[in-house]
XYZ file of C-alpha atoms in Angstrom:
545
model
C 1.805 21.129 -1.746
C 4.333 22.897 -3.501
C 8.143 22.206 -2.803
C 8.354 25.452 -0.968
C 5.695 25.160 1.335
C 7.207 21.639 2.203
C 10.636 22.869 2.898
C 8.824 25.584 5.191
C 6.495 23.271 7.094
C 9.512 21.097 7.709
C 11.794 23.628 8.793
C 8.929 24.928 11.360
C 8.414 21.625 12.989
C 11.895 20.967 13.256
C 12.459 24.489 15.285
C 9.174 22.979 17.877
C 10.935 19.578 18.118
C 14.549 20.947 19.302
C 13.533 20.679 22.987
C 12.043 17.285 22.759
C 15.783 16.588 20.647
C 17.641 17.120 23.028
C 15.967 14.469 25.238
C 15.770 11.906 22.347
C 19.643 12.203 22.301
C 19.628 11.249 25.478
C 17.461 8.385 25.191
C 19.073 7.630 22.208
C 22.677 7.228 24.209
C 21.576 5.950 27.014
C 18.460 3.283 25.860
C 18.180 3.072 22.406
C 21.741 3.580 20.793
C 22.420 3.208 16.911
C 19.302 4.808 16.215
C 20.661 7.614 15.073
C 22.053 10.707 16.730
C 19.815 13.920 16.673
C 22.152 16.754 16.131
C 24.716 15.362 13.860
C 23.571 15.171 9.898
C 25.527 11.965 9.481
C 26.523 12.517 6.187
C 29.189 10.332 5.866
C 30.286 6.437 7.326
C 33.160 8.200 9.430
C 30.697 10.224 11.615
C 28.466 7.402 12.945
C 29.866 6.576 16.793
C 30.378 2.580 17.277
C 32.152 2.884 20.070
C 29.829 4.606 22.784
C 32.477 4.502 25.736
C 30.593 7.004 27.932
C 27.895 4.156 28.904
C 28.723 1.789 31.478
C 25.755 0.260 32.494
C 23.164 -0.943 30.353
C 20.686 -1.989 32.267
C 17.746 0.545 30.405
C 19.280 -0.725 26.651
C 18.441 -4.517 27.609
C 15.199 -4.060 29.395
C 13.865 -1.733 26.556
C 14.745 -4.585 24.232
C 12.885 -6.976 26.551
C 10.133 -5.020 26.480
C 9.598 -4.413 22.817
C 10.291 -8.208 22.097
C 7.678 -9.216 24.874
C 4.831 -7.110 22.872
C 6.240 -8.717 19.997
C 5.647 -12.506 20.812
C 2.293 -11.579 22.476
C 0.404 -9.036 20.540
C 1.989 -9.757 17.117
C 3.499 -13.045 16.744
C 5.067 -13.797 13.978
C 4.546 -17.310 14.411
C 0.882 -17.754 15.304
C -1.981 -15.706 13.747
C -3.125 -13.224 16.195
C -6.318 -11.819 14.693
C -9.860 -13.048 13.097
C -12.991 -11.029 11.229
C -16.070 -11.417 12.910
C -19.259 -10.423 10.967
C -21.133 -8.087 13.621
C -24.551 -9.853 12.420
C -24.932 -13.505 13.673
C -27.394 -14.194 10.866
C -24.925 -13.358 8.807
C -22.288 -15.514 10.248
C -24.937 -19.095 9.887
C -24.640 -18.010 6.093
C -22.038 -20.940 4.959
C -20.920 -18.407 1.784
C -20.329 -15.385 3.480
C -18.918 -17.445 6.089
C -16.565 -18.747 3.809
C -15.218 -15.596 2.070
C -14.600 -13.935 5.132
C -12.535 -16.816 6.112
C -11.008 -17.058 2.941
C -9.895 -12.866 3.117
C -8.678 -13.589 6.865
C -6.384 -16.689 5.815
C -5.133 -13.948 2.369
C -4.891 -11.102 4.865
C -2.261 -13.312 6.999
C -0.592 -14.836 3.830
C 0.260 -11.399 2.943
C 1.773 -9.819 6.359
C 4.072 -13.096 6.576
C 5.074 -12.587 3.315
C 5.838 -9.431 3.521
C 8.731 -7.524 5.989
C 6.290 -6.510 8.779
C 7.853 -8.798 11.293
C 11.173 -7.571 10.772
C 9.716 -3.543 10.649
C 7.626 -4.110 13.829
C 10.379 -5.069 15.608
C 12.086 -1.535 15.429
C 8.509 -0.008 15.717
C 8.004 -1.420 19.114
C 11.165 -0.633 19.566
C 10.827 3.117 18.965
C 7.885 3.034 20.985
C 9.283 1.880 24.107
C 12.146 4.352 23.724
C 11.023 7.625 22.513
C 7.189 7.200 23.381
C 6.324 7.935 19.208
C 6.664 5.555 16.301
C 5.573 5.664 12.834
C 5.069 2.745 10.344
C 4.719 2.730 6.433
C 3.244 0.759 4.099
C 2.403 0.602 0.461
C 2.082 -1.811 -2.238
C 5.880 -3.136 -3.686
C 4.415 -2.500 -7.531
C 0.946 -1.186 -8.100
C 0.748 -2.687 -11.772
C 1.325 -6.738 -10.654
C 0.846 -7.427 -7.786
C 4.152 -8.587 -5.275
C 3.187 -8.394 -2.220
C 3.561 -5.050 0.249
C 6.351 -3.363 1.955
C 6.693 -2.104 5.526
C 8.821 0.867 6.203
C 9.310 1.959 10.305
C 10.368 5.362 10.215
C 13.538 6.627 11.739
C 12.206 9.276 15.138
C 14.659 11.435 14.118
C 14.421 11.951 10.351
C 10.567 11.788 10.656
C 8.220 14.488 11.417
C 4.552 14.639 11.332
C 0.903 17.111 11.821
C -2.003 15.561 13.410
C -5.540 15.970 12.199
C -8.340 17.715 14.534
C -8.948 14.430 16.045
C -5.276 13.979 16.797
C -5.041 11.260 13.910
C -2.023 11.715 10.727
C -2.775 14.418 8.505
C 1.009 14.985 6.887
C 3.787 13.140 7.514
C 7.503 14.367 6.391
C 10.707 11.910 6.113
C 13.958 12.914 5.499
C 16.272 11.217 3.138
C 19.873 11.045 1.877
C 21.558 10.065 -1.291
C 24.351 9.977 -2.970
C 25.304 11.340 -6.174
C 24.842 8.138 -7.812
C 21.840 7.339 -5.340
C 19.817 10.327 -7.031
C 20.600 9.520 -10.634
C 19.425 5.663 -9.930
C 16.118 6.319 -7.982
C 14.781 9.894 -9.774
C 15.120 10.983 -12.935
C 17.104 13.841 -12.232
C 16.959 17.448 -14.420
C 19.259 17.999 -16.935
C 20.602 20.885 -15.124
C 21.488 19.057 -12.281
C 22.783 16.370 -14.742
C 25.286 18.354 -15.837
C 26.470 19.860 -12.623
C 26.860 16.870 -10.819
C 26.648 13.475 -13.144
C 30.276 12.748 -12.534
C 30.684 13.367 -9.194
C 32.974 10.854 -8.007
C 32.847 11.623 -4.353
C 30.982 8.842 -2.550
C 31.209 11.020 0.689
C 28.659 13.715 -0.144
C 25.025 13.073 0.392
C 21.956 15.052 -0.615
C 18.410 15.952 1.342
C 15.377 15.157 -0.053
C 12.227 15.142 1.773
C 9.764 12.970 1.242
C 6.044 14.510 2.316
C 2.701 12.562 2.207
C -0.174 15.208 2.596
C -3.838 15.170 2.015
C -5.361 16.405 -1.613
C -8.899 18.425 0.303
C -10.763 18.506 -2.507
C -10.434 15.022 -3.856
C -10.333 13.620 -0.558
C -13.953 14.848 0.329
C -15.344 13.902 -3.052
C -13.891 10.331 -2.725
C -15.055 9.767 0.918
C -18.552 10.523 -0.083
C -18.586 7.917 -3.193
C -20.193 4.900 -1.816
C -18.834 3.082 -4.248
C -15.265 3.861 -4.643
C -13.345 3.363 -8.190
C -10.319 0.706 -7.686
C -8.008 2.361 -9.648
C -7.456 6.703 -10.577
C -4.538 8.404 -11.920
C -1.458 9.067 -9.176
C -2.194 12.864 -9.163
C -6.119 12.494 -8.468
C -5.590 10.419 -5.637
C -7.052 11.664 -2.262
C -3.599 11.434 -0.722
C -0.564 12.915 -2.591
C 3.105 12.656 -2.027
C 6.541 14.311 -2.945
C 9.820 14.222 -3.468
C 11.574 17.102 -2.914
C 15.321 17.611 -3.484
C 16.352 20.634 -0.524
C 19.614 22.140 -2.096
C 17.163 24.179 -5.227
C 13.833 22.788 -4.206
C 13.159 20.429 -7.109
C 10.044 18.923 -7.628
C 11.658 14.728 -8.166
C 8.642 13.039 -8.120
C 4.396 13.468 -7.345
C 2.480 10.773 -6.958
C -0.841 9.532 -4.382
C -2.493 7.257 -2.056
C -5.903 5.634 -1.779
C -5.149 5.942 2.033
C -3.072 7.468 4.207
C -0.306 4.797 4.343
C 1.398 5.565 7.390
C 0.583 5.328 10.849
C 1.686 6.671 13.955
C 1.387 5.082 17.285
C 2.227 6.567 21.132
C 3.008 4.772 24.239
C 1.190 7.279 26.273
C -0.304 10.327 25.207
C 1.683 13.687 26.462
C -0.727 16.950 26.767
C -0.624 19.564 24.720
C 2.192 17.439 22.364
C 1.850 16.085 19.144
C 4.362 13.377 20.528
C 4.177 10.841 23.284
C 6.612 9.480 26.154
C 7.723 6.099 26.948
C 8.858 4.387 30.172
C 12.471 5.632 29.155
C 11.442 9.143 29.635
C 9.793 8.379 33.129
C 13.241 6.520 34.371
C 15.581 8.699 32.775
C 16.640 10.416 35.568
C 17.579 6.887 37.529
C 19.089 5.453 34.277
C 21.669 8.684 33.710
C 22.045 8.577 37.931
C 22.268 5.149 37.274
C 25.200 5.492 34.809
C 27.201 8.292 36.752
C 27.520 5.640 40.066
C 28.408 2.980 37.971
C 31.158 4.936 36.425
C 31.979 6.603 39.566
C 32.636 2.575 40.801
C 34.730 1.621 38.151
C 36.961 4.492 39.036
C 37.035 3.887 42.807
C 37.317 -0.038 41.929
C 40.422 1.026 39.574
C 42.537 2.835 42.538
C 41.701 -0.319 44.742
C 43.233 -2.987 42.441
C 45.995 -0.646 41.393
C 46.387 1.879 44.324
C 48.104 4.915 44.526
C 51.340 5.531 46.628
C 52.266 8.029 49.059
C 56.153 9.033 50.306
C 58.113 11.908 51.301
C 59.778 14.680 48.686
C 63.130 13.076 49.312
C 61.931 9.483 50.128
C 62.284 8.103 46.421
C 65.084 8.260 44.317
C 63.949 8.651 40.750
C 60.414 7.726 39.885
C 57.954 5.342 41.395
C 57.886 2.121 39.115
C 54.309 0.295 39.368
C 55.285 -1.859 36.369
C 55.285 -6.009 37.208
C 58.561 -6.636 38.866
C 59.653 -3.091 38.873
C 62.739 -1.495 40.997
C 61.979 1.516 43.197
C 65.245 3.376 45.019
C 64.155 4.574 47.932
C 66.424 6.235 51.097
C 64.533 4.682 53.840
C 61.994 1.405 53.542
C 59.694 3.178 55.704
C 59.206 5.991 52.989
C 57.560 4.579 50.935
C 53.792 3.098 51.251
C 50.352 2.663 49.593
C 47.571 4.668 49.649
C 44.878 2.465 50.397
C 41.009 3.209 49.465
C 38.718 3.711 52.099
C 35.700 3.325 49.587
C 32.684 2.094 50.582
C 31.768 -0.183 47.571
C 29.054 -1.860 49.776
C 27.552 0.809 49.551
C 28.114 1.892 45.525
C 26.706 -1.866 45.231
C 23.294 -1.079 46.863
C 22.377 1.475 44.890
C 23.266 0.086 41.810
C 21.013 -2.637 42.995
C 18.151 0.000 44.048
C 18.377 1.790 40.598
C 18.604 -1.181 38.022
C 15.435 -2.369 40.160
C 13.458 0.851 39.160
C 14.578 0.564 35.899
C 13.444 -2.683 34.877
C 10.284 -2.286 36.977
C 9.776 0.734 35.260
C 9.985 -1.080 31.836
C 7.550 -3.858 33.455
C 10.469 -6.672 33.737
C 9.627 -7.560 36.692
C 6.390 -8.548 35.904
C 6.912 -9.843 32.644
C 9.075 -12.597 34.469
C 7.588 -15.106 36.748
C 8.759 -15.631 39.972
C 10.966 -18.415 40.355
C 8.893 -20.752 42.986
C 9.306 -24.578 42.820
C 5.874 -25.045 44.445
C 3.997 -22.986 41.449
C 1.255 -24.776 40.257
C -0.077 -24.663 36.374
C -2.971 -22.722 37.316
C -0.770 -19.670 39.298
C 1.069 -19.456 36.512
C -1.586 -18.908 34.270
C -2.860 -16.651 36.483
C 0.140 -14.425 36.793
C 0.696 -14.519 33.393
C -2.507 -12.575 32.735
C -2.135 -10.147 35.472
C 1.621 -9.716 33.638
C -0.184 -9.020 30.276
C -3.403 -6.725 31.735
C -0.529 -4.552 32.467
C -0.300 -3.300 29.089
C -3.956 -1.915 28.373
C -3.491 1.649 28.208
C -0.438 0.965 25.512
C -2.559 -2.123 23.987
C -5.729 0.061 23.041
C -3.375 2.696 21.354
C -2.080 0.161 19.237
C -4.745 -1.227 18.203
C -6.685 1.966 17.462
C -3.906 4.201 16.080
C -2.081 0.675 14.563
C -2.957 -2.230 14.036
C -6.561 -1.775 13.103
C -5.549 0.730 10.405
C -2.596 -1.222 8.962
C -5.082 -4.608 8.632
C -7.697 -2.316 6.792
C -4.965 -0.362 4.668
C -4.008 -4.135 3.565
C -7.234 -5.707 2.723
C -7.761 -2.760 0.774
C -4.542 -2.940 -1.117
C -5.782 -6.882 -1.413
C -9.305 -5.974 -2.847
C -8.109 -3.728 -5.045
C -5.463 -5.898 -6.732
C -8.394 -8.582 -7.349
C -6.422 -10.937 -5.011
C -9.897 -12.374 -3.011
C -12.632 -12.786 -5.436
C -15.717 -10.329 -4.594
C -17.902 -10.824 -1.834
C -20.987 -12.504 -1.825
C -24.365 -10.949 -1.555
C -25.945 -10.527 2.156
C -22.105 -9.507 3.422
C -22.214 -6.887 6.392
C -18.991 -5.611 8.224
C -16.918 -7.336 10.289
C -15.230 -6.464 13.161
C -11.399 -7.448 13.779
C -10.670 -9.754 17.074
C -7.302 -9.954 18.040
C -5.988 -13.474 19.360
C -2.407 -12.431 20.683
C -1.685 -13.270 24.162
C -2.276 -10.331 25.628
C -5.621 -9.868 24.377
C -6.516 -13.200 25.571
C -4.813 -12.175 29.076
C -7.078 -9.086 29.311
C -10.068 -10.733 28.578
C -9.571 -14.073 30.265
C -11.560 -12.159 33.440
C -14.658 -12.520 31.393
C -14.290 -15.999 31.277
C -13.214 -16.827 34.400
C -16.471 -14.744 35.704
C -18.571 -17.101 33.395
C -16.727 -20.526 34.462
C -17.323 -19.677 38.106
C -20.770 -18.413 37.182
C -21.908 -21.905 36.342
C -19.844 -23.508 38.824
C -21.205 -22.036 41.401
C -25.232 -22.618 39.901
C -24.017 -26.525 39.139
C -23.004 -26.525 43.291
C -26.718 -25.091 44.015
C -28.774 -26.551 41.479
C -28.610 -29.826 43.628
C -31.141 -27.872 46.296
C -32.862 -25.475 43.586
C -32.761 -27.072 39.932
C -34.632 -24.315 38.675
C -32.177 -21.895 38.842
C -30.538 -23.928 35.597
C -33.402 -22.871 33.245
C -31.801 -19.059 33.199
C -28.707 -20.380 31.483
C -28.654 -21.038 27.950
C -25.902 -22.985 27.168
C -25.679 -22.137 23.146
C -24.865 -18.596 24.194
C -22.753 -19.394 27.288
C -20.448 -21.431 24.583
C -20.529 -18.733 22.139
C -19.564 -15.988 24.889
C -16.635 -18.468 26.105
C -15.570 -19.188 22.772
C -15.412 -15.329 22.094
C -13.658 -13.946 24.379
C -11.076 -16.991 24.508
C -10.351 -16.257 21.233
C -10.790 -20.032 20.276
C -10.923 -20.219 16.254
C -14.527 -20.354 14.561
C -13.374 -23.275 12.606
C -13.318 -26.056 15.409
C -16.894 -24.343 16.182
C -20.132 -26.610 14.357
C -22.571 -24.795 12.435
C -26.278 -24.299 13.658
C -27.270 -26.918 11.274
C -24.315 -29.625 12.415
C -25.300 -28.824 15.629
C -29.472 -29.310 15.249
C -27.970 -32.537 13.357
C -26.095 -34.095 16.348
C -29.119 -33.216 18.606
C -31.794 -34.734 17.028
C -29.667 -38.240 16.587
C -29.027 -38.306 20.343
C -32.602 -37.707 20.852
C -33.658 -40.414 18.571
C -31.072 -42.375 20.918
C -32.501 -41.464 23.850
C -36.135 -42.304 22.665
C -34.819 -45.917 21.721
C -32.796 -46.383 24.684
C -36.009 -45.219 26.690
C -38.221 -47.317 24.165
C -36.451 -50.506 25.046
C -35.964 -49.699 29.107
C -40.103 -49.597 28.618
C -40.354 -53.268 27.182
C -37.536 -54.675 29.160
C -39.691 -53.261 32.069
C -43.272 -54.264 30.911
C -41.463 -57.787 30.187
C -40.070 -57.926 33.546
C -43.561 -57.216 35.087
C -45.400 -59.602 33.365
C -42.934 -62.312 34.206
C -43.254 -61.586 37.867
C -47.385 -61.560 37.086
C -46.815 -64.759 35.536
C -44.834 -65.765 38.578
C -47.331 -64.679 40.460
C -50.166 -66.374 39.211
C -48.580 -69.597 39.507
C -47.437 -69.459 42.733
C -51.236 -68.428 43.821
C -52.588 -71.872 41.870
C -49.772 -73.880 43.992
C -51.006 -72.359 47.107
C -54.964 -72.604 46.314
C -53.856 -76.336 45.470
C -52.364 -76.945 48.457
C -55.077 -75.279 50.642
C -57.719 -78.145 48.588
């Protein structure tokens, strides 16, 4: 793309966007503040707004933050692995080698993500999701030439812009950026024309535009998706994706490179029709939240004449001025002439609909089912089953970021890890794998499958008492597999085929002892008791002589 066409593309898709703008700003005031207004450029420290007095009530700002940092903890935790490969073949998995490399690229693929600033980048990605419904996420290698690890990168909403593919994925992506005079001269290597223009340009105040586009290369890209077996390493410019710096002010060309992969991606809360942008629950409550605001303002005025009330006399009833400081001296002609002017407010009423609104807001943000009810008499077992009706709450939103996120960011990185020679090569006999996510609220969403299967054989142990037949249509290698699965329980506490055949044919060599010497305690008992037998029958037949 040339530095033109970028410029252009941008400009278009900014003109599309100005509706949706102005209700980002909104959102932006109101639930996500700090994020950066829409309609000023922000070019300097002295236009950024840290004071924000025209919100007084920020109900939708916490329970946005609530929300993001719930997904957080429970489909990304940055404590506690949430995902393992799977080979879709279960020969393949009883093969101890390819077993072992596959565990091996899982426990490298996790190394690298806590290593790296994804936790901290999520964070505002979730974030951005809750709030403005759209979110984009970057990532690339820190150094291509030795390897450091990767970098994550969430894009700001409003300095981003983006074109979908035909199947609604991320064909171009488009980021604004600013820099100083300085800036420029450290990260680009700037023309000499500009050099001398601008090189001592003292003023820290002014900031330049540069764009920064990522955009497909057709050509290459078709020829490289057809290779089976794809080269690790090609020049910048003969990479399927390309990228560009582009200075606006003279539309110079600062720097081309490329991609093996598209390295962003973009994520929605919910899908809006006929957009290339999503909403969020901020945009379904935003008419309670500004409501919300006004009667909460409206309050603190009403609230304000009752503690400090106004006061009422006649024209000639004061002499002077009316002194409402502490201990102040009013001359009046007559005591009767002057009085207060009490509020008849009804701030019983001001106080139930600021009740009825925060409720919609937070439920609309799912805070009150993300919190358990308080109830002494809870038992273990509600709670866990709360907890996953809490979570199940989040599948629509949970399949879009696995699909359009998380699945794409784990392959983007053990593709930046293969490529880098990081895991050694696979072994022979390896198939693909799928990716099984272990978060809470995977588990939650899936823990119906198990508790089907638990009651299943529950309920056949309860019959099998009157019909023990009905046992032989359960096999219980696959019911532990299937339980195991969708719990999400680790393969490694899980025994091999072989370990298992092992520890089956000692306890049946166990059992045919134990059995063996039940037989001859048994045949020894009976032929005591013939022995016994016998000589009672001589006593009696000696007796009866």
């Amino acid at each position: 793309m040339e530095a033109s066409e970028i410029v252009n593309r941008v400009a278009a898709l900014e003109s599309q966007r100005k509706t949706l703008d102005n209700t980002y700003q909104v959102i932006e005031k109101f639930v996500r503040p700090f994020s950066g207004e829409f309609f000023k450029p922000l070019n300097s420290e002295s236009e950024v707004d840290w004071r924000r007095r025209g919100i007084y009530d920020s109900t939708a700002i916490i329970a946005c933050d609530l929300l993001a940092g719930q997904i957080h903890a429970n489909l990304v935790s940055p404590s506690v692995k949430w995902f393992d490969f799977q080979y879709r073949d279960t020969d393949v998995q009883k093969d101890m080698e390819a077993q072992q490399w596959l565990d091996d690229l899982e426990e490298e693929t996790w190394k690298t993500l806590s290593e790296s600033d994804f936790n901290l980048q999520v964070a505002e990605f979730l974030t951005d999701i809750c709030s403005f419904g759209t979110a984009i996420m970057f990532e690339e290698e820190v150094d291509e030439m030795e390897w450091k690890g990767i970098d994550f990168s969430a894009l700001p909403v409003r300095d981003c812009y983006h074109e979908p593919d035909a199947k609604d994925g991320l064909l171009r992506v488009y980021r604004r950026l600013q820099y100083t005079s300085l800036q420029l001269m450290d990260r680009f290597e700037m023309p000499q024309e500009w050099l001398d223009k601008y090189a001592d340009d003292k003023d820290v105040e002014v900031k330049w535009t540069v764009w920064f586009a990522v955009y497909p290369r057709e050509d290459i890209r078709k020829d490289y998706e057809k290779k089976k077996i794809k080269p690790k390493q090609l020049a910048p410019k003969v990479r399927p994706w390309g990228y560009k710096y582009i200075l606006e002010e003279g539309l110079l060309d600062l720097e081309e490179g490329g991609y093996y992969k598209m390295p962003a991606f973009r994520t929605m809360w919910k899908k809006t029709s006929g957009s290339r942008n999503g909403h969020s629950p901020a945009f379904i409550c935003l008419s309670d939240v500004l409501q919300l605001n006004e009667v909460v303002k409206q309050s603190s005025e009403a609230r304000a004449k009752a503690i400090d009330p106004a006061m009422i006399t006649t024209e000639r009833g004061v002499i002077g001025d009316v002194d409402l400081e502490p201990g102040g001296l009013t001359t009046v002609t007559d005591m009767d002439q002057l009085a207060v002017l009490e509020s008849k407010a009804r701030f019983d009423v001001q106080n139930e609909e600021v009740y009825r609104l925060q409720t919609s807001i937070r439920s609309v943000f799912f805070i009150d089912k993300l919190e358990l009810k308080e109830s002494p008499a809870m038992t273990a077992t509600e709670v866990n089953v709360r907890y996953e009706r809490m979570m199940r709450q989040f599948a629509s939103t949970l399949g879009r970021l696995q699909s359009d996120f998380l699945d794409k960011l784990l392959q983007l990185t053990i593709s930046i890890i293969m490529r880098h020679n990081i895991m050694r090569e696979p072994p022979d006999g390896v198939g693909e794998f799928d990716i099984v996510y272990t978060g809470p609220i995977p588990r939650a969403q899936q823990a119906e499958i198990a508790n089907s299967i638990a009651q299943y054989l529950a309920d056949l142990a309860s019959l099998a008492e009157i019909y023990p037949e009905m046992l032989d249509r359960v096999d219980p290698d696959k019911a532990a597999l299937e339980l195991q699965k969708v719990r999400g329980a680790p393969s490694k506490i899980m025994r091999t085929d072989k370990e298992v055949q092992v520890i089956r044919t000692a306890r049946a060599d166990e059992q045919r002892k134990m059995r063996e010497a039940e037989l001859l305690q048994q045949q020894g008992a009976a032929m005591e008791q013939a022995g016994k037998g016998a000589a009672a029958v001589g006593e009696v037949g000696d007796e009866q002589q």
